[in-house]
PDB file of C-alpha atoms in Angstrom:
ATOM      1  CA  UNK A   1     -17.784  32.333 -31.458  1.00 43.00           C
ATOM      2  CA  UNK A   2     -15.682  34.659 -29.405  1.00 38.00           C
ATOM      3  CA  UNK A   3     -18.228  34.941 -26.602  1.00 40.00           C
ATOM      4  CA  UNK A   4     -18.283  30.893 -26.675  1.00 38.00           C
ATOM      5  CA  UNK A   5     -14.679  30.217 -26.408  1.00 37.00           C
ATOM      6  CA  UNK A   6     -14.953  32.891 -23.417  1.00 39.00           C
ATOM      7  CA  UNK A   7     -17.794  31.339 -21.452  1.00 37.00           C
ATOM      8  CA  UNK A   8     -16.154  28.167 -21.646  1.00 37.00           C
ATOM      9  CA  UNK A   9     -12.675  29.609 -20.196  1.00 39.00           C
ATOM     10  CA  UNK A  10     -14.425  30.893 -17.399  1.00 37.00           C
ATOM     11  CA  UNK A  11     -16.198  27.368 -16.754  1.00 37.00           C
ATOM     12  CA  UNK A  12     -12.402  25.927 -16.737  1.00 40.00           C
ATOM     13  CA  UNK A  13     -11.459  28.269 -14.914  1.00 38.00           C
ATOM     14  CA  UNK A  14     -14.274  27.718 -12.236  1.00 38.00           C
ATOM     15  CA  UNK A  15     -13.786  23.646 -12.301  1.00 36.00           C
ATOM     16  CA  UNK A  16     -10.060  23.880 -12.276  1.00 37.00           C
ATOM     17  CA  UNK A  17     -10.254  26.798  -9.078  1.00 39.00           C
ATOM     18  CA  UNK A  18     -13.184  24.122  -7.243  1.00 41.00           C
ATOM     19  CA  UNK A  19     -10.874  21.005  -8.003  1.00 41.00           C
ATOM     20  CA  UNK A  20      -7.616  22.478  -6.119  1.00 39.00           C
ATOM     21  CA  UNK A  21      -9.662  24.265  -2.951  1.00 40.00           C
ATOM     22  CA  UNK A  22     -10.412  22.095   0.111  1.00 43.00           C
ATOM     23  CA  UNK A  23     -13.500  22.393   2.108  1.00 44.00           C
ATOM     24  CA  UNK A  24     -12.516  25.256   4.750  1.00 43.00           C
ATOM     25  CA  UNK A  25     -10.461  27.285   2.047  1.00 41.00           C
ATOM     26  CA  UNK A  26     -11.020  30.287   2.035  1.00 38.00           C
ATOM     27  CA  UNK A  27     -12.429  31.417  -0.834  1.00 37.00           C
ATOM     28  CA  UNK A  28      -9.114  33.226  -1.932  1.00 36.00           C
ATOM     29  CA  UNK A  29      -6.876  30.146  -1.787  1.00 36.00           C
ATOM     30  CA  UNK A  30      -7.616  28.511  -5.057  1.00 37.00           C
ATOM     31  CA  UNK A  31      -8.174  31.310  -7.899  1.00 33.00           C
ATOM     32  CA  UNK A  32      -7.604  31.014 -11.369  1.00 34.00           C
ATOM     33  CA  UNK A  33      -6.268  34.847 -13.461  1.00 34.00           C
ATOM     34  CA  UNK A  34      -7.972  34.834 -16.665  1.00 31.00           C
ATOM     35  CA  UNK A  35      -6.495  36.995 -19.408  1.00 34.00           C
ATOM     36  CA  UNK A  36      -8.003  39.112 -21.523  1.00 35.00           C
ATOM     37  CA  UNK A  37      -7.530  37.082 -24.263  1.00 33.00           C
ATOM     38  CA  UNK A  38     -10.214  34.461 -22.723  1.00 33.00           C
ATOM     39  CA  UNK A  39      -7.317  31.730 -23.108  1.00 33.00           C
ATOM     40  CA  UNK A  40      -6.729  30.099 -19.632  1.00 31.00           C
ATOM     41  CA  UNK A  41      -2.775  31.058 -18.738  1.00 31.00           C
ATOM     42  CA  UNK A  42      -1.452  28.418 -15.931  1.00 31.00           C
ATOM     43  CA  UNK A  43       1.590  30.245 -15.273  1.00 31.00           C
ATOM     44  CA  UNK A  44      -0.954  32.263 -13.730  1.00 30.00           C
ATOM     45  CA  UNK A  45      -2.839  29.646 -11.947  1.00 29.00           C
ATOM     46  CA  UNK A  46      -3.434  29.969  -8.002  1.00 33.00           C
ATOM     47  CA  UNK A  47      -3.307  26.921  -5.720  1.00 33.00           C
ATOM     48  CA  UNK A  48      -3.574  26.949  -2.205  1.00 36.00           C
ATOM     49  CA  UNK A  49      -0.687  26.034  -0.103  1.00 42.00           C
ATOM     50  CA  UNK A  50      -1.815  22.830   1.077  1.00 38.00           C
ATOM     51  CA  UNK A  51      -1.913  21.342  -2.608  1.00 35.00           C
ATOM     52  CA  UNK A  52       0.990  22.604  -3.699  1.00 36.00           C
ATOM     53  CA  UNK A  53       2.726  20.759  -0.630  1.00 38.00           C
ATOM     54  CA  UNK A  54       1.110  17.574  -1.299  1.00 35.00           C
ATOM     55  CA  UNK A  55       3.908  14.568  -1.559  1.00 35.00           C
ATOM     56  CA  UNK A  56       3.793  13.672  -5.257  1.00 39.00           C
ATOM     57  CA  UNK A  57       5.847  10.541  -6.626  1.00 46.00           C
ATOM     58  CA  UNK A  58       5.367  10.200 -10.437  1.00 54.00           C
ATOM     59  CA  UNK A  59       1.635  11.558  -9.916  1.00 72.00           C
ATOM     60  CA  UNK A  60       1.161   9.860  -7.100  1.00 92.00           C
ATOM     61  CA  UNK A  61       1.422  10.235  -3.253  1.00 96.00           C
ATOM     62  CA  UNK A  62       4.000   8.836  -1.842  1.00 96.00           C
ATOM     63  CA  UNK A  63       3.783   6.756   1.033  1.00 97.00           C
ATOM     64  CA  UNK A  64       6.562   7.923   2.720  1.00 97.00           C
ATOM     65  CA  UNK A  65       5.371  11.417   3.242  1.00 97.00           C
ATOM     66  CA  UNK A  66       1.699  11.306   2.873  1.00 97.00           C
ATOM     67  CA  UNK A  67      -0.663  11.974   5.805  1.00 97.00           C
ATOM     68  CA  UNK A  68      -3.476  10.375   7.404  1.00 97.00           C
ATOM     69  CA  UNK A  69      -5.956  12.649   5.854  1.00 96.00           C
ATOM     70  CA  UNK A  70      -4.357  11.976   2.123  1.00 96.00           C
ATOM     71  CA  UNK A  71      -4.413   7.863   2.246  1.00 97.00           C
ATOM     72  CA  UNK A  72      -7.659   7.217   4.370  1.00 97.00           C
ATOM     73  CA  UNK A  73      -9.783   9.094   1.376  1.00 95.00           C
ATOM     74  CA  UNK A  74      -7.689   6.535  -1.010  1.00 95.00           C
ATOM     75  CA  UNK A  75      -9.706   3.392   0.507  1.00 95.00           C
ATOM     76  CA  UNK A  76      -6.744   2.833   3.232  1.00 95.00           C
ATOM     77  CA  UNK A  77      -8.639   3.325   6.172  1.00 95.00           C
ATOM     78  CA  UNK A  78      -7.665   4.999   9.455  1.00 97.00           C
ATOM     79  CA  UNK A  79      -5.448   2.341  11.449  1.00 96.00           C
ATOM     80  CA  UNK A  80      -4.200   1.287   8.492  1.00 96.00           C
ATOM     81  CA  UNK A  81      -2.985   4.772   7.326  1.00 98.00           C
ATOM     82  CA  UNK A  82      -1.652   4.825  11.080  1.00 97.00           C
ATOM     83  CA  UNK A  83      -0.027   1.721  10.951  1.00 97.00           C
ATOM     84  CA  UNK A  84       1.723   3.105   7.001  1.00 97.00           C
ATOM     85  CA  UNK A  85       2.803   6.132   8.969  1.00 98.00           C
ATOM     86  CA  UNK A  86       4.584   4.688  12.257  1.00 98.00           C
ATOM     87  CA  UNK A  87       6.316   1.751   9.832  1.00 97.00           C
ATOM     88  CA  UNK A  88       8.123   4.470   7.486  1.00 98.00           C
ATOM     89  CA  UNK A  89      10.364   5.382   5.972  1.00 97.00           C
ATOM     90  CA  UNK A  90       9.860   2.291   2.804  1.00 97.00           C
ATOM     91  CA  UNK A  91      12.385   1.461   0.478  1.00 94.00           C
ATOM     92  CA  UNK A  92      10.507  -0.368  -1.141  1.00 95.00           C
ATOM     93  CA  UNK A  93       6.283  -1.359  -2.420  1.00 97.00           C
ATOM     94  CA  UNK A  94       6.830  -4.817  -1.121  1.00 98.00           C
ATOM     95  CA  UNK A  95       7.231  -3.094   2.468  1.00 98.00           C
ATOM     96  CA  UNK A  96       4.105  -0.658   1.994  1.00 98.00           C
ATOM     97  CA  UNK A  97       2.300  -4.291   0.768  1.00 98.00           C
ATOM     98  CA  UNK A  98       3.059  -5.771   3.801  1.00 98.00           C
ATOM     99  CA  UNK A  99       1.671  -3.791   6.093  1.00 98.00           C
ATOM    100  CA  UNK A 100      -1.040  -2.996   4.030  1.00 98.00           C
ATOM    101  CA  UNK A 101      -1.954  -6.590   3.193  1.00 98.00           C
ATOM    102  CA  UNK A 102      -3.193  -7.024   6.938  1.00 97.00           C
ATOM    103  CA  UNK A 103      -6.600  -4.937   6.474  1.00 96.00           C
ATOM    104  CA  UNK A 104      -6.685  -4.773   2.826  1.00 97.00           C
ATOM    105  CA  UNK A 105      -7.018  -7.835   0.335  1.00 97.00           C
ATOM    106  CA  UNK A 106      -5.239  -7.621  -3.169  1.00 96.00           C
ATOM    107  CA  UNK A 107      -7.959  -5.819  -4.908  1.00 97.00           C
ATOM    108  CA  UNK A 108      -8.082  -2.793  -2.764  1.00 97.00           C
ATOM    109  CA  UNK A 109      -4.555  -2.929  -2.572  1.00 97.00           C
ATOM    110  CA  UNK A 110      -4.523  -2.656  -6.119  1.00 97.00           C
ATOM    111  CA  UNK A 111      -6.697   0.180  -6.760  1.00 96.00           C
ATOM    112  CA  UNK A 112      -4.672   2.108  -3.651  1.00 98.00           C
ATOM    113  CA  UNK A 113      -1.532   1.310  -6.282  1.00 98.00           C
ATOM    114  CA  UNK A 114      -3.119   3.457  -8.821  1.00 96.00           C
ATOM    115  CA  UNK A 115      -2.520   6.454  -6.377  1.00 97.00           C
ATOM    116  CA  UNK A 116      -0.560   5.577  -3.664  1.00 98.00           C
ATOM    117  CA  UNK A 117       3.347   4.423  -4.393  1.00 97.00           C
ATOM    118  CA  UNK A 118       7.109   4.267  -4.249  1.00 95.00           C
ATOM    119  CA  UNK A 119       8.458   3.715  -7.974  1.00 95.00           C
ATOM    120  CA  UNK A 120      10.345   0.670  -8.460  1.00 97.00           C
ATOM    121  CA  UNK A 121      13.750   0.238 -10.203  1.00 97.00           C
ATOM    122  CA  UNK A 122      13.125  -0.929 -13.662  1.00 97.00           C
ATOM    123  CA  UNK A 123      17.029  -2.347 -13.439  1.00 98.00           C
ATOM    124  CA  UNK A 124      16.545  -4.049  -9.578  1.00 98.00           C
ATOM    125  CA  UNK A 125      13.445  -4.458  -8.833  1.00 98.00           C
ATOM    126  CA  UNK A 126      12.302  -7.679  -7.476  1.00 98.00           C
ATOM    127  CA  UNK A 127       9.724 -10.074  -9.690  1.00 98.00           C
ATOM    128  CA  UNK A 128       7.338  -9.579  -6.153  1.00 98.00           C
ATOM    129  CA  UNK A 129       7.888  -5.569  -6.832  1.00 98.00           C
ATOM    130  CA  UNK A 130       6.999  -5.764 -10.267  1.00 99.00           C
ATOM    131  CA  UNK A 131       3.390  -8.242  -9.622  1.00 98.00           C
ATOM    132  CA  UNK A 132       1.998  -5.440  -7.356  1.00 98.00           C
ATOM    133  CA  UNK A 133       2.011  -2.756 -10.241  1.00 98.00           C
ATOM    134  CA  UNK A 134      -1.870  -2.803 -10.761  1.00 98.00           C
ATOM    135  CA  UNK A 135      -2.792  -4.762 -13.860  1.00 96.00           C
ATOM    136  CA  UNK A 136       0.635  -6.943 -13.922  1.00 98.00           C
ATOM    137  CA  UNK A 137       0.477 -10.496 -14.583  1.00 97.00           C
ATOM    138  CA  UNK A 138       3.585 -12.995 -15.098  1.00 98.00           C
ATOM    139  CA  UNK A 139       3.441 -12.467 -18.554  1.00 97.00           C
ATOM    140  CA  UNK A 140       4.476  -8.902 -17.960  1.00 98.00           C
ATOM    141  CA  UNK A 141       6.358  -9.069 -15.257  1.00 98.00           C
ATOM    142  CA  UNK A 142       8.866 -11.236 -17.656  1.00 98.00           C
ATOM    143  CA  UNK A 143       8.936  -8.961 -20.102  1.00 97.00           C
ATOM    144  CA  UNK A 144      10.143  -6.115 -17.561  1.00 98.00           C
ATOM    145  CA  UNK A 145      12.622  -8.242 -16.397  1.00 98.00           C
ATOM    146  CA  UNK A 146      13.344  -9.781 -19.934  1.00 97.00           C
ATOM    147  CA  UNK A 147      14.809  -6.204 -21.272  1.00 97.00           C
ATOM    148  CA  UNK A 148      17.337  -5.691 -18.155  1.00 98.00           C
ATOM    149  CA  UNK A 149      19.161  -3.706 -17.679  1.00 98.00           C
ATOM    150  CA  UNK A 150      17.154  -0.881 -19.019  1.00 98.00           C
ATOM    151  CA  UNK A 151      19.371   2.355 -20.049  1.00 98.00           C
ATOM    152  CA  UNK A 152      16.624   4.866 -20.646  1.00 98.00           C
ATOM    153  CA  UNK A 153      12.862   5.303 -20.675  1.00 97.00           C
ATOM    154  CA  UNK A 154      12.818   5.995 -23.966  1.00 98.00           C
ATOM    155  CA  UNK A 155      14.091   1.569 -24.457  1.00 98.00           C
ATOM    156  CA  UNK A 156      11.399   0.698 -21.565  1.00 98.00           C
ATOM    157  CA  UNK A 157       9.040   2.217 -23.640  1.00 98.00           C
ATOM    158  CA  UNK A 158       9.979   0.632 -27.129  1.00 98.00           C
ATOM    159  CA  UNK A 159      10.409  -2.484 -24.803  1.00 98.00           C
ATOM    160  CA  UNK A 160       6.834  -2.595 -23.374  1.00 98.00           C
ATOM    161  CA  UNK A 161       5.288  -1.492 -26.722  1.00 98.00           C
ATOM    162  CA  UNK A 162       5.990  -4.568 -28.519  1.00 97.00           C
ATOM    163  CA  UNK A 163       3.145  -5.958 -25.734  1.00 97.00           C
ATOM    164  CA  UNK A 164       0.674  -3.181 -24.857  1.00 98.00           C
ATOM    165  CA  UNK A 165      -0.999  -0.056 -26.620  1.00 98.00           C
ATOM    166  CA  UNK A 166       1.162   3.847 -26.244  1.00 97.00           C
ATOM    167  CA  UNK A 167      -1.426   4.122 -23.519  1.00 97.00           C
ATOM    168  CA  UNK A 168      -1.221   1.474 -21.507  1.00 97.00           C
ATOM    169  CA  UNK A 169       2.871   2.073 -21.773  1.00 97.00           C
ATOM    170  CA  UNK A 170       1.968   5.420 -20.514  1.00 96.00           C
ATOM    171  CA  UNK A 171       0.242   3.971 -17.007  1.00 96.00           C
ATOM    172  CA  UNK A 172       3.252   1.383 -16.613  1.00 97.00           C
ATOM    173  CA  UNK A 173       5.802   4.424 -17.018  1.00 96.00           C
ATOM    174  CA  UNK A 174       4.206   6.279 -13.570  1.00 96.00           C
ATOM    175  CA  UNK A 175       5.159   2.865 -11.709  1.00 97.00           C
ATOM    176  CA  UNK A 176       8.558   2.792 -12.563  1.00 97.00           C
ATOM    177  CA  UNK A 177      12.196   4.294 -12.873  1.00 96.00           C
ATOM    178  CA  UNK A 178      15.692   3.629 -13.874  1.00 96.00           C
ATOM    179  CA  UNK A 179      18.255   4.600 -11.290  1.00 93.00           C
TER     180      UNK A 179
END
């Protein structure tokens, strides 16, 4: 059993080191220390220096800092990552959507969403802002609005889980925040 649990450390370890390097790393700039113990310590993890600069928003890149290279691989496309780049800095999605609306339609836009955004104020953001959250109908949109103004995540959660499952509460709450 021992020998098991260590075999499959070292195959997380392996996927987890392969998963942060970039093609061109060298082969020292994503390594994962394994303890003795054959338990996988990530206060001991290794990433390059490339991920560990990447622009994260709420898991996501943010589209105010995010480079070519990061949004074409996202289904943006090269003049449209270049046109996202010279129009920053956004205050808000409905500005990314604009500019992205010219080259992509609304389903591509919505499946860049799920890794490419600028959260939205739970308190003042517009009904527009709230309809480009992937998966958001009017149904949902009114009940975001409905529960204004929201004090903490902890209500927006309560809130939203009178509609949808823990999980789906869990993909709304990378989409939003409460200033």
């Amino acid at each position: 059993m021992f020998r098991r649990a260590q075999i499959l450390t070292l195959v997380s370890a392996t996927v987890l080191a392969a998963c942060t390097s970039k093609p061109g790393d060298s082969p020292d700039s994503a390594s994962v220390a394994i303890p003795a113990t054959g338990a996988v310590d990530t206060s001991m993890t290794t990433v390059s220096a490339a991920d560990a600069a990447l622009p994260v928003t709420i898991g996501m890149l943010d589209p105010n800092q995010a480079s070519a290279d990061q949004l074409v691989p996202l289904g943006v496309g090269r003049p449209a990552a270049d046109a996202l780049i010279a129009g920053r800095p956004y205050k808000s999605m409905t500005a990314v959507d604009r500019v992205l609306a010219k080259t992509l339609n609304e389903k591509q836009r919505d499946s860049v969403y799920t890794r490419l955004w600028v959260p939205i104020d739970l308190n003042t953001a517009s009904g527009e802002e709230i309809l480009l959250i992937p998966g958001i109908g009017p149904r949902m949109r009114h009940e975001f609005e409905e529960y204004r103004p929201y004090k903490s995540m902890d209500q927006f959660r309560r809130e939203m889980g009178k509609y949808v499952d823990k999980q789906e509460v869990a993909r709304l709450e990378r989409y939003v925040i409460i200033r």
